[in-house]
Amino acid sequence: MKNIKLSYVYLILIHAAIALAVFVMPFLSKIYALLIPIVGMFLVYRTKNKNNEVLFVAAYLVGVEVFLRMTGGNFNNEYVKFCVMFFMICGMMYSNFFSNSVIYVFFLLLFVPGILITSGFENFNIDVKKVLFFNLSGPFCLAVCAIYMFKRKILFTDLQNLLVTMGLPIITTTIYLFLYNPSVKDVVSGTQSNFETSGGFGPNQVSTILGFGIFVFFTQLILFSKSKFEMLVNASLLIFISYRGIVTFSRGGIITAVVMIVCLLFLLYYFSNARGKRKFTLVFLLTGFMATGIWTYSSLQTSGLINKRYANQDGLGRVKKDRLGGREEIMDAEIKLFLDNPILGVGAGLSKFKRIELMGEVVASHNEITRMLCEHGLFGIFGLLILFITPFVLYINNRQHLYFLSFYVFWLLTINHAAMRIAAPAFMYGMTLLLVQVKIPERAENSID
């Protein structure tokens, strides 16, 4: 236990050091981005993916994506998504995949009509290739992750290690945010999303990944802290990440984290025996106490503006007409486009340009559901039905997957407020399909017959 504790602390310190090094020498971010897939490929090649190493490499890439993007480490916006897809395909080559996962191949085929419409779209001001890559990289990443993870066996302890693998670079991100902006009070002047407290990057994406970090270290705290020292470390990380997530003033990621935690506590309480349910009283009290403390401190540091933000008020306390930061208008426009083009849709990636006629400006969609409807029409509906239903069909015989609901709501809520700009929702959707075993099986099998 001592060695495990030390290794965990060392990993945390290493990732804190990475944040400091990149802050001092920004060019290191590019080297970091290049080293991760190289080291990951070496690990996968050496082990032949015997223990699902591709999952851990992909998880690390997902966790580090926002940090790389905010520090200029990404070689392009889709870099991490393509890396994740590459490792998932490598995993299939080494460990095969279930034939029933072909349903996600069918999901991809549903995009073909929309792609053909876009390919035939004549407008010299639009780079069709770029439009397709930007809008389809997320769904393709999701499908490839889903095919690999479909009913793939994993122990619950290994699943937690997977979460920690994602959580470590989130620590790096949080430390970097503090270095970039140590004093929140000095930069907060209104209730809009704040780029200064988000490391100069999109608050929506930063809030999303920090929200997931909140869930990771909450689970570490209540389920995997075996000593007072570990409790202190995990509680400190939870508090620090929660605070920096709240002061981005982007609500989506934080609300998602809260819903994930509620789902987890619900399942844990539901499946606990009478003795376990009594212990949950302490967990509920601890959670409530920490949440109150974090929120109170955040409120003090923002002079009460964070309270107004979540109450949907401006800096003067006036209630805003728009509750979703302008997203309602975009969603309304996408639904109108769907009603005008219900069978084939307007074409993959073209809703952004079609909305000019309705809104008078080019605005990217934040909602993957309405975007799929308007761009792919009836085919988009079929695709969404596959995504919504399949995880629950598998969960019927997969009740030991205690994180199922949490992962599912992360994917669902994230694609509703941040679309699929980053790889996290695609990867987390795939994790809902894992066949999780809490107890060690008599015969472990990684590859699929």
Tab-separated table of C-alpha atoms in Angstrom:
chain	number	residue	atom	x	y	z
A	1	MET	CA	0.000	0.000	0.000
A	2	LYS	CA	2.878	2.343	0.768
A	3	ASN	CA	4.357	1.845	-2.704
A	4	ILE	CA	0.953	2.377	-4.325
A	5	LYS	CA	0.431	5.566	-2.320
A	6	LEU	CA	3.849	6.929	-3.260
A	7	SER	CA	3.440	6.114	-6.953
A	8	TYR	CA	0.068	7.879	-7.014
A	9	VAL	CA	1.538	10.980	-5.356
A	10	TYR	CA	4.553	10.914	-7.663
A	11	LEU	CA	2.290	10.796	-10.711
A	12	ILE	CA	0.386	13.810	-9.387
A	13	LEU	CA	3.643	15.711	-8.794
A	14	ILE	CA	4.939	14.819	-12.266
A	15	HIS	CA	1.798	16.203	-13.866
A	16	ALA	CA	2.004	19.351	-11.763
A	17	ALA	CA	5.607	19.727	-12.979
A	18	ILE	CA	4.467	19.335	-16.598
A	19	ALA	CA	2.093	22.291	-16.138
A	20	LEU	CA	4.919	24.415	-14.726
A	21	ALA	CA	7.351	23.404	-17.482
A	22	VAL	CA	4.897	24.206	-20.284
A	23	PHE	CA	3.953	27.507	-18.656
A	24	VAL	CA	7.618	28.541	-18.537
A	25	MET	CA	8.551	27.051	-21.940
A	26	PRO	CA	5.407	26.864	-24.118
A	27	PHE	CA	7.170	25.009	-26.970
A	28	LEU	CA	7.282	21.937	-24.718
A	29	SER	CA	3.563	21.498	-25.300
A	30	LYS	CA	4.224	20.410	-28.905
A	31	ILE	CA	6.850	17.921	-27.729
A	32	TYR	CA	4.430	16.626	-25.090
A	33	ALA	CA	1.714	16.178	-27.733
A	34	LEU	CA	4.132	14.247	-29.945
A	35	LEU	CA	5.547	12.032	-27.190
A	36	ILE	CA	2.194	10.746	-25.912
A	37	PRO	CA	1.209	8.716	-29.023
A	38	ILE	CA	4.834	7.604	-29.586
A	39	VAL	CA	5.204	6.240	-26.062
A	40	GLY	CA	1.667	4.872	-26.243
A	41	MET	CA	2.389	3.009	-29.483
A	42	PHE	CA	5.552	1.518	-27.980
A	43	LEU	CA	3.551	0.324	-24.962
A	44	VAL	CA	0.805	-1.216	-27.092
A	45	TYR	CA	3.296	-2.891	-29.451
A	46	ARG	CA	5.311	-4.345	-26.584
A	47	THR	CA	2.297	-5.748	-24.715
A	48	LYS	CA	0.220	-6.691	-27.776
A	49	ASN	CA	-2.698	-5.044	-25.959
A	50	LYS	CA	-2.989	-7.959	-23.525
A	51	ASN	CA	-4.486	-5.741	-20.818
A	52	ASN	CA	-6.360	-3.229	-22.986
A	53	GLU	CA	-3.421	-0.852	-23.042
A	54	VAL	CA	-4.997	1.046	-25.940
A	55	LEU	CA	-7.775	2.120	-23.586
A	56	PHE	CA	-5.292	3.688	-21.185
A	57	VAL	CA	-3.375	5.477	-23.945
A	58	ALA	CA	-6.631	6.786	-25.438
A	59	ALA	CA	-7.905	7.805	-22.001
A	60	TYR	CA	-4.746	9.806	-21.363
A	61	LEU	CA	-5.097	11.532	-24.733
A	62	VAL	CA	-8.708	12.421	-23.943
A	63	GLY	CA	-7.717	13.847	-20.567
A	64	VAL	CA	-4.869	15.921	-21.971
A	65	GLU	CA	-6.640	17.310	-25.065
A	66	VAL	CA	-7.884	20.580	-23.572
A	67	PHE	CA	-4.467	21.266	-22.020
A	68	LEU	CA	-2.758	20.746	-25.384
A	69	ARG	CA	-5.246	22.981	-27.166
A	70	MET	CA	-4.996	25.826	-24.653
A	71	THR	CA	-1.174	25.720	-24.762
A	72	GLY	CA	-0.841	25.378	-28.548
A	73	GLY	CA	0.337	21.765	-28.409
A	74	ASN	CA	-2.260	20.337	-30.781
A	75	PHE	CA	-1.078	19.977	-34.373
A	76	ASN	CA	-4.687	20.592	-35.432
A	77	ASN	CA	-8.091	20.684	-33.732
A	78	GLU	CA	-8.827	17.032	-34.541
A	79	TYR	CA	-5.392	15.720	-33.517
A	80	VAL	CA	-6.514	13.901	-30.366
A	81	LYS	CA	-9.637	12.458	-31.994
A	82	PHE	CA	-7.573	10.926	-34.790
A	83	CYS	CA	-5.024	9.606	-32.272
A	84	VAL	CA	-7.820	8.013	-30.241
A	85	MET	CA	-9.293	6.395	-33.356
A	86	PHE	CA	-5.844	5.113	-34.341
A	87	PHE	CA	-5.333	3.397	-30.980
A	88	MET	CA	-8.841	1.953	-30.968
A	89	ILE	CA	-8.174	0.420	-34.407
A	90	CYS	CA	-4.849	-0.941	-33.143
A	91	GLY	CA	-6.744	-2.511	-30.253
A	92	MET	CA	-9.145	-4.203	-32.660
A	93	MET	CA	-6.222	-5.607	-34.640
A	94	TYR	CA	-4.656	-7.113	-31.515
A	95	SER	CA	-7.785	-8.110	-29.579
A	96	ASN	CA	-10.575	-8.358	-32.138
A	97	PHE	CA	-14.109	-7.032	-31.453
A	98	PHE	CA	-17.677	-8.284	-31.087
A	99	SER	CA	-19.597	-8.842	-34.308
A	100	ASN	CA	-22.696	-7.211	-32.763
A	101	SER	CA	-20.806	-3.913	-32.642
A	102	VAL	CA	-21.436	-3.712	-36.387
A	103	ILE	CA	-24.474	-1.623	-35.449
A	104	TYR	CA	-22.040	1.295	-35.119
A	105	VAL	CA	-20.800	0.647	-38.666
A	106	PHE	CA	-24.422	1.045	-39.726
A	107	PHE	CA	-24.492	4.263	-37.654
A	108	LEU	CA	-21.596	5.590	-39.757
A	109	LEU	CA	-23.295	4.587	-43.014
A	110	LEU	CA	-26.209	6.829	-42.057
A	111	PHE	CA	-23.907	9.829	-42.618
A	112	VAL	CA	-23.272	8.944	-46.268
A	113	PRO	CA	-26.287	10.833	-47.746
A	114	GLY	CA	-25.323	13.983	-45.833
A	115	ILE	CA	-21.704	13.652	-46.993
A	116	LEU	CA	-22.802	13.310	-50.614
A	117	ILE	CA	-24.972	16.431	-50.354
A	118	THR	CA	-22.064	18.429	-48.923
A	119	SER	CA	-19.618	17.079	-51.523
A	120	GLY	CA	-21.889	18.379	-54.263
A	121	PHE	CA	-22.369	21.780	-52.616
A	122	GLU	CA	-20.987	24.532	-54.864
A	123	ASN	CA	-19.590	27.465	-52.959
A	124	PHE	CA	-16.049	28.692	-53.548
A	125	ASN	CA	-15.972	30.298	-50.100
A	126	ILE	CA	-16.425	26.962	-48.306
A	127	ASP	CA	-13.665	24.362	-47.903
A	128	VAL	CA	-15.789	21.196	-48.147
A	129	LYS	CA	-13.008	18.919	-46.905
A	130	LYS	CA	-12.460	21.056	-43.818
A	131	VAL	CA	-16.196	21.249	-43.133
A	132	LEU	CA	-16.557	17.452	-43.293
A	133	PHE	CA	-13.539	16.801	-41.080
A	134	PHE	CA	-14.687	19.292	-38.464
A	135	ASN	CA	-18.263	18.015	-38.258
A	136	LEU	CA	-17.726	14.260	-38.689
A	137	SER	CA	-14.561	13.673	-36.658
A	138	GLY	CA	-16.618	13.534	-33.448
A	139	PRO	CA	-19.235	10.995	-34.612
A	140	PHE	CA	-16.559	8.860	-36.305
A	141	CYS	CA	-14.446	8.898	-33.132
A	142	LEU	CA	-17.512	7.845	-31.139
A	143	ALA	CA	-18.293	4.971	-33.495
A	144	VAL	CA	-14.723	3.629	-33.505
A	145	CYS	CA	-14.542	3.820	-29.686
A	146	ALA	CA	-17.921	2.093	-29.427
A	147	ILE	CA	-16.878	-0.746	-31.737
A	148	TYR	CA	-13.748	-1.458	-29.690
A	149	MET	CA	-15.395	-1.156	-26.260
A	150	PHE	CA	-18.622	-2.974	-27.134
A	151	LYS	CA	-19.030	-5.648	-24.385
A	152	ARG	CA	-15.280	-5.665	-23.723
A	153	LYS	CA	-14.581	-7.126	-20.286
A	154	ILE	CA	-12.871	-4.984	-17.685
A	155	LEU	CA	-12.562	-5.184	-13.905
A	156	PHE	CA	-14.065	-2.332	-11.911
A	157	THR	CA	-10.646	-1.586	-10.381
A	158	ASP	CA	-9.133	-1.333	-13.873
A	159	LEU	CA	-11.991	0.952	-14.895
A	160	GLN	CA	-11.095	3.222	-11.993
A	161	ASN	CA	-7.452	3.165	-13.078
A	162	LEU	CA	-8.697	4.243	-16.479
A	163	LEU	CA	-10.469	7.221	-14.889
A	164	VAL	CA	-7.329	8.166	-12.968
A	165	THR	CA	-5.367	7.973	-16.222
A	166	MET	CA	-7.745	10.579	-17.619
A	167	GLY	CA	-7.650	12.551	-14.389
A	168	LEU	CA	-3.873	13.039	-14.179
A	169	PRO	CA	-3.602	15.414	-17.171
A	170	ILE	CA	-6.687	17.215	-15.841
A	171	ILE	CA	-4.538	18.020	-12.797
A	172	THR	CA	-1.986	19.459	-15.235
A	173	THR	CA	-4.723	21.575	-16.818
A	174	THR	CA	-5.875	22.873	-13.425
A	175	ILE	CA	-2.355	23.773	-12.287
A	176	TYR	CA	-1.768	25.575	-15.577
A	177	LEU	CA	-4.974	27.581	-15.096
A	178	PHE	CA	-3.725	28.711	-11.705
A	179	LEU	CA	-0.346	29.729	-13.153
A	180	TYR	CA	-2.043	31.535	-16.041
A	181	ASN	CA	-4.438	33.365	-13.736
A	182	PRO	CA	-3.614	33.074	-10.007
A	183	SER	CA	-6.048	35.812	-8.939
A	184	VAL	CA	-9.639	35.251	-10.009
A	185	LYS	CA	-10.794	38.462	-8.329
A	186	ASP	CA	-8.694	40.598	-10.665
A	187	VAL	CA	-10.246	39.348	-13.916
A	188	VAL	CA	-13.913	38.711	-13.095
A	189	SER	CA	-16.097	41.687	-13.924
A	190	GLY	CA	-19.325	40.177	-15.264
A	191	THR	CA	-21.328	36.977	-15.479
A	192	GLN	CA	-20.297	35.874	-18.976
A	193	SER	CA	-18.000	32.892	-19.579
A	194	ASN	CA	-14.484	33.998	-18.681
A	195	PHE	CA	-11.524	33.317	-20.983
A	196	GLU	CA	-8.982	34.616	-18.463
A	197	THR	CA	-9.930	32.058	-15.825
A	198	SER	CA	-10.019	29.417	-18.594
A	199	GLY	CA	-6.393	29.782	-19.630
A	200	GLY	CA	-7.255	31.891	-22.669
A	201	PHE	CA	-9.108	28.956	-24.206
A	202	GLY	CA	-12.820	28.214	-24.673
A	203	PRO	CA	-14.505	28.182	-21.233
A	204	ASN	CA	-17.039	25.620	-22.457
A	205	GLN	CA	-14.381	22.996	-23.231
A	206	VAL	CA	-12.374	23.813	-20.104
A	207	SER	CA	-15.476	23.538	-17.930
A	208	THR	CA	-16.349	20.221	-19.588
A	209	ILE	CA	-13.019	18.545	-18.886
A	210	LEU	CA	-12.726	19.997	-15.368
A	211	GLY	CA	-16.254	18.777	-14.680
A	212	PHE	CA	-15.157	15.290	-15.583
A	213	GLY	CA	-12.120	15.740	-13.327
A	214	ILE	CA	-14.494	16.558	-10.468
A	215	PHE	CA	-16.203	13.206	-10.994
A	216	VAL	CA	-12.892	11.321	-11.204
A	217	PHE	CA	-11.546	12.595	-7.911
A	218	PHE	CA	-14.910	12.365	-6.197
A	219	THR	CA	-14.924	8.632	-6.964
A	220	GLN	CA	-11.327	8.389	-5.798
A	221	LEU	CA	-12.276	10.084	-2.548
A	222	ILE	CA	-15.344	8.040	-1.594
A	223	LEU	CA	-14.474	4.653	-3.100
A	224	PHE	CA	-10.699	4.304	-3.343
A	225	SER	CA	-9.182	6.278	-0.462
A	226	LYS	CA	-7.684	3.567	1.736
A	227	SER	CA	-6.011	5.863	4.255
A	228	LYS	CA	-6.369	9.327	5.738
A	229	PHE	CA	-3.454	10.496	3.607
A	230	GLU	CA	-5.159	9.361	0.408
A	231	MET	CA	-8.398	10.997	1.549
A	232	LEU	CA	-6.538	14.276	2.089
A	233	VAL	CA	-4.861	14.111	-1.343
A	234	ASN	CA	-8.076	13.263	-3.195
A	235	ALA	CA	-10.161	15.788	-1.278
A	236	SER	CA	-7.609	18.524	-2.030
A	237	LEU	CA	-7.625	17.685	-5.740
A	238	LEU	CA	-11.423	17.606	-5.780
A	239	ILE	CA	-11.689	21.010	-4.107
A	240	PHE	CA	-9.037	22.616	-6.337
A	241	ILE	CA	-10.485	21.311	-9.609
A	242	SER	CA	-14.046	22.162	-8.552
A	243	TYR	CA	-13.116	25.742	-7.728
A	244	ARG	CA	-11.267	26.327	-10.999
A	245	GLY	CA	-14.125	24.716	-12.916
A	246	ILE	CA	-16.751	26.947	-11.290
A	247	VAL	CA	-14.845	30.188	-11.938
A	248	THR	CA	-14.694	29.540	-15.686
A	249	PHE	CA	-18.301	30.837	-15.483
A	250	SER	CA	-19.264	28.132	-17.988
A	251	ARG	CA	-22.101	26.218	-16.370
A	252	GLY	CA	-22.370	23.157	-18.622
A	253	GLY	CA	-19.396	21.178	-17.344
A	254	ILE	CA	-20.144	21.842	-13.673
A	255	ILE	CA	-23.828	20.968	-13.937
A	256	THR	CA	-22.833	17.786	-15.793
A	257	ALA	CA	-20.418	16.868	-12.994
A	258	VAL	CA	-23.139	17.328	-10.372
A	259	VAL	CA	-25.573	15.131	-12.313
A	260	MET	CA	-22.866	12.454	-12.747
A	261	ILE	CA	-22.216	12.396	-9.014
A	262	VAL	CA	-25.940	12.210	-8.222
A	263	CYS	CA	-26.306	9.257	-10.623
A	264	LEU	CA	-23.373	7.459	-9.011
A	265	LEU	CA	-24.665	8.000	-5.485
A	266	PHE	CA	-28.098	6.800	-6.552
A	267	LEU	CA	-26.733	3.517	-7.957
A	268	LEU	CA	-24.399	2.974	-5.008
A	269	TYR	CA	-27.232	3.544	-2.553
A	270	TYR	CA	-29.651	1.380	-4.543
A	271	PHE	CA	-27.304	-1.620	-4.673
A	272	SER	CA	-26.007	-1.273	-1.089
A	273	ASN	CA	-27.178	-3.469	1.771
A	274	ALA	CA	-28.687	-1.997	4.943
A	275	ARG	CA	-25.268	-1.491	6.549
A	276	GLY	CA	-23.936	0.221	3.425
A	277	LYS	CA	-26.931	2.517	3.230
A	278	ARG	CA	-26.321	3.673	6.790
A	279	LYS	CA	-22.742	4.582	5.856
A	280	PHE	CA	-24.049	6.721	3.036
A	281	THR	CA	-25.313	9.236	5.561
A	282	LEU	CA	-21.672	10.207	6.149
A	283	VAL	CA	-20.996	10.345	2.414
A	284	PHE	CA	-23.986	12.629	1.837
A	285	LEU	CA	-22.952	14.913	4.691
A	286	LEU	CA	-19.341	15.059	3.488
A	287	THR	CA	-20.427	15.791	-0.074
A	288	GLY	CA	-22.844	18.517	1.027
A	289	PHE	CA	-20.259	20.109	3.334
A	290	MET	CA	-17.571	20.191	0.617
A	291	ALA	CA	-19.984	21.527	-2.017
A	292	THR	CA	-21.119	24.317	0.302
A	293	GLY	CA	-17.547	25.242	1.157
A	294	ILE	CA	-16.377	25.285	-2.468
A	295	TRP	CA	-19.349	27.345	-3.608
A	296	THR	CA	-19.002	29.849	-0.736
A	297	TYR	CA	-15.312	30.389	-1.497
A	298	SER	CA	-16.046	30.742	-5.232
A	299	SER	CA	-18.745	33.286	-4.448
A	300	LEU	CA	-16.380	35.309	-2.287
A	301	GLN	CA	-13.637	35.241	-4.924
A	302	THR	CA	-16.049	36.444	-7.637
A	303	SER	CA	-17.803	39.031	-5.430
A	304	GLY	CA	-21.059	37.116	-5.745
A	305	LEU	CA	-21.071	37.189	-9.558
A	306	ILE	CA	-20.971	33.395	-9.792
A	307	ASN	CA	-24.300	33.277	-7.918
A	308	LYS	CA	-25.806	35.594	-10.523
A	309	ARG	CA	-24.359	33.517	-13.345
A	310	TYR	CA	-26.113	30.366	-12.165
A	311	ALA	CA	-29.284	32.356	-11.470
A	312	ASN	CA	-29.132	33.478	-15.128
A	313	GLN	CA	-28.630	37.122	-14.210
A	314	ASP	CA	-26.296	39.759	-15.592
A	315	GLY	CA	-23.799	41.681	-13.476
A	316	LEU	CA	-26.515	44.068	-12.297
A	317	GLY	CA	-28.790	41.269	-11.166
A	318	ARG	CA	-31.257	41.482	-14.057
A	319	VAL	CA	-32.648	38.151	-15.261
A	320	LYS	CA	-31.569	37.357	-18.813
A	321	LYS	CA	-34.182	36.420	-21.407
A	322	ASP	CA	-31.845	33.794	-22.871
A	323	ARG	CA	-31.052	30.941	-20.452
A	324	LEU	CA	-28.586	29.065	-22.652
A	325	GLY	CA	-26.198	31.774	-23.772
A	326	GLY	CA	-27.643	32.194	-27.273
A	327	ARG	CA	-28.002	28.474	-27.944
A	328	GLU	CA	-31.815	28.563	-28.056
A	329	GLU	CA	-31.778	30.660	-31.215
A	330	ILE	CA	-29.328	28.284	-32.888
A	331	MET	CA	-31.392	25.249	-31.857
A	332	ASP	CA	-34.592	26.861	-33.139
A	333	ALA	CA	-32.913	27.571	-36.460
A	334	GLU	CA	-31.665	23.975	-36.729
A	335	ILE	CA	-35.110	22.568	-35.983
A	336	LYS	CA	-36.598	24.829	-38.672
A	337	LEU	CA	-33.975	23.581	-41.155
A	338	PHE	CA	-34.883	20.006	-40.240
A	339	LEU	CA	-38.589	20.671	-40.810
A	340	ASP	CA	-37.739	22.167	-44.212
A	341	ASN	CA	-35.486	19.201	-45.109
A	342	PRO	CA	-36.878	16.234	-43.109
A	343	ILE	CA	-35.599	13.340	-45.257
A	344	LEU	CA	-31.967	14.040	-46.219
A	345	GLY	CA	-31.241	17.165	-44.171
A	346	VAL	CA	-29.218	20.116	-45.434
A	347	GLY	CA	-25.919	18.207	-45.649
A	348	ALA	CA	-23.089	17.364	-43.260
A	349	GLY	CA	-21.620	20.544	-41.798
A	350	LEU	CA	-23.753	22.903	-43.877
A	351	SER	CA	-26.187	23.985	-41.150
A	352	LYS	CA	-23.635	26.560	-40.028
A	353	PHE	CA	-23.899	28.293	-43.402
A	354	LYS	CA	-27.604	27.680	-43.986
A	355	ARG	CA	-28.373	29.501	-40.736
A	356	ILE	CA	-27.080	32.737	-42.268
A	357	GLU	CA	-30.456	33.149	-43.964
A	358	LEU	CA	-32.268	32.708	-40.637
A	359	MET	CA	-29.918	34.450	-38.211
A	360	GLY	CA	-27.899	36.778	-40.400
A	361	GLU	CA	-24.531	35.452	-39.164
A	362	VAL	CA	-22.318	32.347	-39.211
A	363	VAL	CA	-22.587	30.614	-35.815
A	364	ALA	CA	-21.355	27.109	-35.026
A	365	SER	CA	-23.784	24.685	-33.417
A	366	HIS	CA	-23.322	23.683	-29.772
A	367	ASN	CA	-25.944	20.931	-29.822
A	368	GLU	CA	-25.107	17.657	-31.531
A	369	ILE	CA	-28.706	16.415	-31.418
A	370	THR	CA	-30.341	19.290	-33.297
A	371	ARG	CA	-27.330	19.446	-35.614
A	372	MET	CA	-27.748	15.801	-36.604
A	373	LEU	CA	-31.434	16.372	-37.213
A	374	CYS	CA	-31.028	19.365	-39.494
A	375	GLU	CA	-27.942	18.093	-41.343
A	376	HIS	CA	-28.975	14.448	-41.799
A	377	GLY	CA	-32.771	14.481	-41.525
A	378	LEU	CA	-34.409	11.070	-41.116
A	379	PHE	CA	-30.994	9.386	-41.216
A	380	GLY	CA	-29.965	11.552	-38.267
A	381	ILE	CA	-33.002	10.355	-36.309
A	382	PHE	CA	-32.044	6.719	-36.922
A	383	GLY	CA	-28.483	7.491	-35.838
A	384	LEU	CA	-29.633	9.134	-32.613
A	385	LEU	CA	-31.907	6.181	-31.819
A	386	ILE	CA	-28.921	3.834	-32.110
A	387	LEU	CA	-26.890	6.026	-29.780
A	388	PHE	CA	-29.667	6.461	-27.214
A	389	ILE	CA	-30.908	2.877	-27.015
A	390	THR	CA	-27.885	0.569	-27.465
A	391	PRO	CA	-26.140	1.343	-24.126
A	392	PHE	CA	-29.327	0.581	-22.171
A	393	VAL	CA	-29.825	-2.703	-24.030
A	394	LEU	CA	-26.334	-3.780	-22.933
A	395	TYR	CA	-26.823	-2.468	-19.398
A	396	ILE	CA	-29.660	-4.945	-18.801
A	397	ASN	CA	-27.012	-7.666	-18.371
A	398	ASN	CA	-24.289	-5.367	-17.130
A	399	ARG	CA	-25.537	-4.190	-13.725
A	400	GLN	CA	-22.050	-4.192	-12.201
A	401	HIS	CA	-21.176	-1.163	-14.327
A	402	LEU	CA	-21.676	1.305	-11.477
A	403	TYR	CA	-20.532	4.238	-13.599
A	404	PHE	CA	-22.907	3.506	-16.479
A	405	LEU	CA	-25.453	6.245	-15.751
A	406	SER	CA	-22.729	8.772	-14.964
A	407	PHE	CA	-20.891	8.119	-18.234
A	408	TYR	CA	-24.143	8.178	-20.192
A	409	VAL	CA	-25.280	11.539	-18.798
A	410	PHE	CA	-21.791	12.979	-19.358
A	411	TRP	CA	-22.078	12.107	-23.042
A	412	LEU	CA	-25.702	13.251	-23.336
A	413	LEU	CA	-25.350	16.551	-21.493
A	414	THR	CA	-22.000	17.406	-23.076
A	415	ILE	CA	-23.225	16.993	-26.657
A	416	ASN	CA	-26.127	19.283	-25.736
A	417	HIS	CA	-23.989	22.214	-24.590
A	418	ALA	CA	-20.575	21.667	-26.212
A	419	ALA	CA	-21.363	19.399	-29.204
A	420	MET	CA	-18.357	17.145	-29.910
A	421	ARG	CA	-15.592	19.741	-30.095
A	422	ILE	CA	-13.356	17.519	-27.974
A	423	ALA	CA	-12.891	13.737	-27.852
A	424	ALA	CA	-14.190	13.271	-24.294
A	425	PRO	CA	-17.913	12.684	-25.044
A	426	ALA	CA	-17.075	10.194	-27.819
A	427	PHE	CA	-14.731	8.222	-25.576
A	428	MET	CA	-17.072	8.327	-22.594
A	429	TYR	CA	-19.938	7.031	-24.724
A	430	GLY	CA	-17.786	4.031	-25.601
A	431	MET	CA	-17.134	3.426	-21.905
A	432	THR	CA	-20.863	2.953	-21.292
A	433	LEU	CA	-20.585	-0.208	-23.426
A	434	LEU	CA	-17.834	-1.878	-21.376
A	435	LEU	CA	-18.712	-5.128	-19.610
A	436	VAL	CA	-17.650	-4.306	-16.058
A	437	GLN	CA	-16.975	-6.942	-13.403
A	438	VAL	CA	-16.643	-5.887	-9.783
A	439	LYS	CA	-15.342	-9.276	-8.639
A	440	ILE	CA	-12.284	-10.949	-10.084
A	441	PRO	CA	-13.427	-13.632	-12.517
A	442	GLU	CA	-12.007	-17.156	-12.355
A	443	ARG	CA	-10.733	-16.862	-15.892
A	444	ALA	CA	-9.799	-13.451	-17.282
A	445	GLU	CA	-10.176	-12.884	-20.990
A	446	ASN	CA	-9.065	-9.743	-22.773
A	447	SER	CA	-9.461	-10.806	-26.359
A	448	ILE	CA	-12.782	-11.710	-27.847
A	449	ASP	CA	-13.425	-15.081	-29.441
